[in-house]
C-alpha positions as a printed Julia matrix, in Angstrom:
460×3 Matrix{Float64}:
  -99.18   -98.54  38.96
  -99.74  -101.64  41.09
 -100.17  -102.06  44.83
  -98.87  -104.97  46.87
 -101.36  -106.94  48.94
 -101.08  -106.5   52.69
 -101.75  -110.22  53.07
  -98.65  -111.75  51.44
  -96.2   -114.11  53.12
  -92.69  -114.42  51.67
  -91.29  -117.92  52.14
  -87.91  -119.45  51.34
  -88.01  -123.24  51.15
  -84.63  -124.74  50.32
  -83.33  -122.7   47.4
  -86.79  -121.77  46.11
  -88.85  -118.66  46.71
  -92.6   -118.61  47.26
  -95.27  -116.02  47.91
  -98.46  -117.04  49.69
 -101.56  -114.85  49.88
 -104.23  -115.37  52.54
 -107.04  -113.9   50.42
 -106.64  -116.22  47.44
 -105.27  -118.98  49.7
 -102.76  -119.74  46.96
  -98.99  -119.96  46.88
  -96.59  -119.96  43.95
  -92.88  -120.13  43.29
  -91.36  -116.98  41.76
  -87.93  -116.08  40.36
  -85.63  -114.58  43.02
  -85.76  -111.14  41.38
  -89.57  -110.98  41.52
  -89.67  -112.36  45.07
  -87.05  -109.92  46.35
  -88.66  -106.94  44.62
  -92.01  -107.54  46.32
  -90.55  -108.46  49.69
  -88.2   -105.47  49.81
  -90.92  -103.04  48.75
  -93.23  -104.47  51.4
  -90.61  -104.24  54.14
  -89.67  -100.67  53.26
  -93.29   -99.56  53.19
  -94.11  -101.13  56.55
  -91.19   -99.29  58.1
  -92.24   -95.84  56.86
  -96.05   -95.83  56.55
  -99.1    -97.06  58.39
  -99.61  -100.78  57.75
 -103.21  -100.04  56.8
 -101.94   -98.83  53.41
 -100.7   -100.97  50.55
  -97.12  -100.44  49.37
  -96.45   -99.58  45.72
  -94.92  -102.18  43.43
  -91.75  -100.93  41.68
  -92.08  -100.87  37.87
  -89.38  -103.49  37.3
  -91.41  -106.72  36.99
  -92.21  -108.2   33.58
  -95.79  -108.36  32.29
  -96.09  -112.16  32.55
  -95.33  -112.15  36.27
  -97.59  -109.12  36.73
 -100.5   -111.14  35.33
  -99.74  -114.06  37.64
  -99.48  -111.81  40.68
 -102.77  -110.14  39.8
 -104.55  -113.47  39.34
 -103.36  -114.67  42.76
 -104.39  -111.37  44.4
 -100.82  -110.69  45.45
 -100.97  -107.28  43.78
 -103.82  -104.94  42.76
 -104.31  -102.22  40.19
 -106.23  -100.07  42.67
 -105.25   -99.18  46.22
 -108.86   -99.63  47.34
 -109.58  -102.86  45.47
 -108.33  -105.15  48.22
 -110.3   -103.4   50.96
 -113.53  -103.49  48.92
 -113.01  -107.13  47.96
 -112.64  -108.29  51.56
 -115.45  -106.2   53.0
 -117.88  -107.18  50.24
 -117.14  -110.89  50.66
 -117.55  -110.67  54.42
 -120.74  -108.6   54.36
 -122.27  -110.85  51.7
 -121.5   -114.1   53.53
 -122.81  -112.78  56.86
 -126.31  -112.3   55.42
 -126.25  -115.13  52.86
 -129.46  -117.13  53.36
 -128.73  -119.69  50.63
 -126.34  -121.54  52.96
 -127.41  -122.82  56.36
 -125.06  -124.26  58.97
 -126.62  -125.93  62.0
 -125.05  -127.67  64.98
 -127.66  -130.0   66.44
 -127.45  -131.49  69.93
 -129.91  -134.41  70.26
 -128.8   -134.83  73.87
 -126.58  -133.36  76.58
 -125.84  -136.8   78.03
 -122.46  -138.49  77.94
 -120.91  -141.82  78.91
 -117.67  -140.11  80.0
 -116.8   -137.85  82.92
 -114.34  -135.14  81.8
 -113.62  -132.49  84.44
 -113.57  -129.52  82.05
 -116.78  -130.26  80.12
 -119.13  -127.28  79.98
 -122.09  -129.67  79.66
 -121.1   -131.76  82.67
 -123.88  -133.46  84.66
 -126.5   -132.62  82.03
 -128.84  -135.45  81.0
 -131.23  -133.62  78.72
 -132.62  -135.71  75.85
 -134.62  -134.67  72.8
 -138.1   -136.23  73.04
 -139.86  -138.0   70.17
 -142.22  -135.03  69.76
 -139.25  -132.64  69.65
 -137.58  -134.91  67.09
 -140.66  -134.7   64.86
 -140.79  -130.92  65.25
 -137.09  -130.61  64.4
 -137.52  -132.86  61.36
 -140.42  -130.71  60.16
 -138.26  -127.59  60.49
 -135.28  -129.14  58.68
 -137.25  -130.58  55.77
 -138.9   -127.19  55.3
 -135.56  -125.43  55.58
 -133.89  -127.32  52.72
 -136.62  -126.33  50.27
 -135.29  -122.77  50.39
 -131.55  -123.47  50.58
 -128.78  -124.33  48.16
 -126.59  -125.81  50.87
 -127.29  -127.33  54.28
 -124.48  -128.4   56.57
 -125.23  -130.13  59.86
 -122.83  -131.04  62.61
 -124.15  -133.57  65.11
 -122.88  -132.86  68.59
 -123.81  -133.29  72.22
 -123.36  -134.59  74.88
 -122.38  -137.73  73.07
 -124.45  -137.84  69.87
 -123.93  -141.57  69.31
 -126.09  -142.18  72.39
 -128.9   -140.87  70.16
 -127.74  -142.48  66.92
 -131.11  -143.99  65.99
 -132.69  -140.56  66.34
 -129.98  -139.02  64.15
 -130.52  -141.69  61.5
 -134.26  -141.04  61.36
 -133.79  -137.29  61.04
 -130.98  -137.66  58.5
 -132.95  -139.93  56.21
 -135.8   -137.44  55.96
 -133.37  -134.57  55.32
 -131.65  -136.53  52.56
 -134.96  -137.48  50.94
 -136.1   -133.86  50.92
 -132.73  -132.6   49.64
 -132.93  -135.06  46.75
 -136.33  -133.63  45.84
 -135.44  -129.97  46.2
 -131.86  -130.01  44.89
 -130.31  -128.78  48.12
 -126.7   -129.89  48.66
 -126.36  -131.65  52.01
 -123.32  -132.57  54.08
 -122.86  -133.58  57.69
 -120.19  -134.26  60.29
 -120.17  -135.44  63.87
 -118.28  -134.69  67.08
 -118.01  -137.84  69.16
 -115.78  -139.04  71.99
 -115.05  -142.11  69.87
 -115.85  -144.78  72.44
 -119.06  -145.89  70.72
 -117.72  -146.02  67.18
 -118.07  -149.34  65.38
 -117.83  -150.62  61.81
 -121.61  -150.65  61.56
 -121.88  -147.04  62.71
 -119.17  -145.89  60.3
 -121.01  -147.62  57.46
 -124.1   -145.73  58.62
 -122.09  -142.49  58.54
 -121.52  -143.0   54.82
 -125.17  -143.86  54.24
 -126.36  -140.71  56.01
 -123.78  -138.31  54.5
 -121.67  -137.97  57.66
 -118.33  -137.47  55.96
 -116.08  -136.62  58.9
 -115.8   -137.19  62.63
 -114.03  -135.06  65.22
 -112.58  -136.99  68.16
 -110.61  -135.55  71.07
 -107.59  -136.81  73.01
 -106.37  -135.21  76.25
 -102.7   -136.11  76.17
 -100.87  -139.42  75.94
 -102.49  -142.62  77.18
 -101.51  -142.16  80.83
 -102.81  -138.58  81.07
 -105.82  -139.05  78.81
 -107.13  -141.95  80.89
 -107.06  -139.8   84.02
 -109.34  -137.25  82.33
 -111.51  -139.14  79.83
 -112.83  -142.15  81.66
 -116.15  -143.94  81.7
 -118.76  -142.75  84.17
 -119.84  -146.3   84.86
 -116.56  -147.79  86.1
 -113.82  -145.13  85.89
 -111.98  -147.12  83.22
 -109.74  -145.18  80.82
 -110.71  -144.75  77.18
 -107.47  -144.15  75.25
 -107.08  -147.71  73.99
 -110.63  -148.14  72.74
 -110.65  -144.69  71.13
 -107.43  -145.33  69.22
 -108.65  -148.74  68.1
 -111.88  -147.22  66.83
 -110.04  -144.37  65.09
 -107.86  -146.89  63.3
 -110.9   -148.74  61.96
 -112.93  -145.63  61.13
 -110.05  -143.9   59.3
 -110.23  -146.54  56.58
 -113.6   -145.13  55.51
 -114.03  -141.51  56.7
 -112.02  -138.42  57.58
 -110.99  -138.15  61.23
 -110.16  -134.74  62.68
 -108.2   -135.61  65.8
 -108.38  -132.75  68.26
 -105.6   -132.65  70.84
 -106.43  -130.68  73.97
 -103.26  -129.03  75.24
 -102.53  -127.53  78.65
  -99.45  -126.97  80.79
  -99.81  -130.37  82.42
  -99.73  -132.44  79.22
  -97.61  -130.31  76.88
  -94.33  -132.1   77.6
  -96.04  -135.44  76.94
  -97.37  -134.46  73.49
  -94.36  -136.0   71.65
  -95.15  -139.32  73.35
  -98.8   -138.95  72.38
  -97.78  -138.38  68.76
  -95.62  -141.52  68.99
  -98.66  -143.47  70.18
 -100.78  -142.1   67.34
  -98.07  -142.86  64.78
  -97.82  -146.47  65.99
 -101.57  -147.03  65.56
 -102.74  -148.81  62.42
 -104.65  -145.98  60.78
 -105.05  -144.45  57.34
 -102.8   -141.4   57.7
 -104.3   -139.75  54.63
 -107.63  -139.62  56.48
 -106.4   -138.42  59.89
 -105.53  -134.8   60.6
 -104.32  -133.46  63.93
 -105.32  -130.1   65.26
 -104.24  -128.88  68.67
 -106.21  -126.44  70.79
 -105.73  -125.1   74.32
 -108.06  -126.24  77.08
 -110.13  -123.19  78.0
 -112.37  -121.97  80.75
 -116.05  -121.79  79.94
 -118.72  -119.54  81.37
 -120.01  -122.43  83.48
 -116.81  -123.95  84.91
 -113.04  -123.69  85.22
 -110.96  -126.76  84.29
 -108.93  -128.39  87.04
 -105.62  -127.93  85.27
 -102.98  -125.32  84.4
 -104.04  -123.47  81.27
 -102.09  -121.74  78.53
 -103.18  -118.18  77.92
 -104.12  -117.37  74.31
 -100.78  -115.62  73.8
  -98.83  -118.5   75.34
 -100.51  -121.02  73.05
  -99.57  -119.0   69.98
  -95.93  -119.28  71.08
  -95.97  -123.07  71.52
  -97.95  -124.16  68.47
  -94.92  -124.27  66.19
  -93.49  -126.95  68.49
  -96.64  -129.03  68.01
  -96.36  -128.7   64.23
  -92.67  -129.7   64.38
  -93.42  -132.81  66.44
  -96.19  -133.85  64.04
  -93.92  -133.36  61.0
  -91.2   -135.5   62.57
  -93.68  -138.4   62.8
  -95.28  -137.87  59.37
  -98.65  -136.98  60.91
 -100.89  -134.53  59.06
 -101.39  -131.27  60.93
 -104.49  -129.24  60.15
 -104.73  -125.62  59.12
 -107.46  -123.28  60.3
 -110.84  -124.2   58.81
 -111.35  -120.79  57.2
 -108.64  -121.19  54.57
 -110.28  -120.78  51.19
 -113.75  -121.11  52.63
 -116.27  -118.66  54.06
 -115.79  -115.04  55.03
 -117.03  -115.12  58.62
 -115.57  -116.63  61.79
 -118.33  -118.93  63.08
 -122.09  -119.21  63.32
 -122.18  -116.37  65.86
 -121.09  -114.06  63.03
 -123.69  -115.08  60.44
 -127.45  -114.88  60.05
 -127.87  -118.54  59.08
 -125.85  -120.29  61.8
 -127.31  -121.8   64.97
 -126.75  -124.33  67.72
 -129.99  -126.22  68.38
 -130.3   -127.69  71.89
 -132.36  -130.81  72.72
 -135.28  -128.61  73.85
 -135.14  -126.82  70.44
 -133.8   -123.53  71.76
 -131.47  -121.64  69.4
 -128.04  -120.36  70.43
 -125.16  -118.62  68.72
 -122.41  -120.16  70.9
 -122.23  -123.59  72.57
 -120.89  -122.15  75.81
 -124.25  -120.53  76.47
 -126.2   -123.81  76.27
 -125.16  -124.95  79.74
 -124.78  -121.46  81.17
 -127.95  -119.42  80.88
 -131.01  -119.96  78.69
 -131.5   -116.21  78.61
 -128.74  -116.21  75.99
 -130.96  -118.22  73.67
 -131.78  -116.2   70.56
 -135.04  -118.02  69.82
 -136.63  -121.43  69.39
 -138.35  -123.8   66.97
 -142.08  -123.77  67.63
 -144.42  -126.78  67.61
 -145.23  -126.21  63.94
 -141.56  -126.43  62.97
 -141.05  -122.69  62.44
 -137.99  -120.79  63.62
 -138.77  -117.89  65.94
 -136.1   -115.29  66.74
 -137.02  -113.67  70.06
 -133.76  -112.09  71.24
 -132.58  -109.72  68.52
 -129.83  -108.22  70.69
 -128.22  -111.61  71.33
 -128.88  -112.75  67.76
 -127.04  -109.83  66.18
 -124.21  -109.26  68.65
 -121.71  -111.28  66.61
 -122.11  -109.4   63.34
 -122.8   -105.83  64.37
 -119.12  -104.89  64.04
 -117.12  -106.03  61.03
 -113.42  -106.91  61.4
 -112.99  -105.01  58.13
 -114.3   -101.74  59.55
 -111.93   -98.79  59.28
 -110.93   -98.75  62.96
 -110.73  -102.51  63.53
 -107.37  -103.64  64.93
 -107.74  -106.86  62.91
 -107.19  -105.02  59.62
 -103.46  -104.94  60.34
 -103.2   -108.73  60.64
 -102.09  -110.88  57.69
 -104.35  -113.79  58.69
 -107.54  -111.71  58.76
 -108.84  -113.17  55.45
 -108.59  -116.62  57.05
 -109.91  -116.04  60.57
 -112.31  -113.17  59.7
 -112.01  -111.58  63.1
 -111.49  -112.59  66.69
 -113.63  -115.12  68.56
 -116.22  -113.15  70.5
 -116.38  -115.64  73.38
 -112.62  -115.98  73.83
 -112.4   -112.21  74.03
 -114.98  -112.22  76.86
 -113.11  -114.97  78.73
 -109.64  -113.37  78.39
 -110.26  -109.62  78.09
 -106.73  -108.57  79.02
 -104.9   -110.83  76.54
 -104.16  -109.06  73.26
 -104.27  -112.37  71.38
 -107.54  -113.64  72.87
 -109.78  -114.77  70.05
 -106.92  -115.02  67.54
 -106.17  -118.2   65.6
 -102.79  -119.96  66.04
 -101.85  -119.11  62.45
 -101.33  -115.51  63.56
  -97.98  -116.77  64.83
  -97.42  -120.04  62.96
  -98.63  -119.33  59.41
  -95.17  -119.05  57.85
  -94.06  -122.41  59.3
  -97.35  -124.07  58.31
  -97.03  -122.82  54.75
  -93.47  -124.12  54.51
  -94.82  -127.45  55.75
  -97.52  -127.38  53.05
  -95.02  -126.51  50.32
  -92.46  -129.11  51.41
  -95.13  -131.8   51.23
  -96.87  -130.46  48.1
 -100.1   -130.27  50.05
 -103.33  -128.94  48.61
 -104.56  -126.42  51.15
 -108.2   -127.42  50.77
 -107.23  -130.82  52.22
 -106.67  -129.09  55.53
 -109.86  -127.08  55.47
 -112.14  -128.34  58.26
 -115.05  -126.48  56.77
 -117.6   -128.87  58.22
 -116.69  -127.75  61.74
 -117.67  -124.45  63.25
 -116.48  -124.8   66.8
 -114.34  -122.19  68.46
């Protein structure tokens, strides 16, 4: 007897039939008879039993297809196998100390003046002594790790680029000695990018950059303008993206709210008309959100509303042959973000440790610890440190267990749930609603799913 996975999607693309599974993150074409047998059994079971139980596969499928379905985790020989597999992977990754993911903020300064920024009006800079202390911590850290991933953020990290280069070189040297695998990425507003800096990115293992746009050129320039003279930034950012995309991956974040939504097709037209390497540029759209420290001066989509509109964003991107990104968790780790794992931290310029970036500008009492003068990590707030992984989304009574995208998102975002407590979709990823359309998009374009995995980014 075999049991059908609760995490299958059944997709018809043209006259072909595919099954996609969110645990294996694999899809495959099947004969119509096999496809219909699984889909019909799944539908019938969902109608008559609790969705927490796997439906039974009818004994009408040939042995060859059974082996394929088993290998892709679309069916199981034990009703409990799937539950154990997911919970074990999650629990193991949460406490895995071989992999460390750090988001380092060398400053909280910025050359732009965006109204919704939760670090607005902060000018904190990491001192030379703090830089040396951080370097001591990092070089010691890699001696005990198999993997170290760093995301440089801010503020605007390129305002501290010389500092980042010095730290990076020492990390790379130590990784080469100890055998630790190192990768890095950066979140930048894009205004300070240059050919020289992009060449430096490659030298210092910065393999991807995230850059944000706030609507088409007319709307973006009203929001993202220089502090010094109020001048808009859309033109210079797009020029820099075009140059940088020839050498590195660009993850182009589009902030979406009710004011700019109708202008997104025009924005996509502007992006499509830019001379850029389309293979190296991926769009991902996210709603503008409130933070703990401030409320944006705009009309916001609720989490549930954004789930309803994201398929339109995907459609508009497809029409212009622009790559649209999937959620970063596809085929990657088994926890949501650094808040949900032992070895994930945001490090502020003053070397305090946080589990969520929204706390950095809000209240230092939410710091979970610090790096001392000898370069040692000290955890001082166990309650705050552990709050993100005390409850597993795979626990018996978790509402997330019923959701097909659970193996990808690994549970709701803790902070979004705090900010929108009455919205049933707060903390959920857009794929909860759009996964079927995104998978059809992937299949139609013969896309490898790992190409859309933004695993170097851990932001919410």
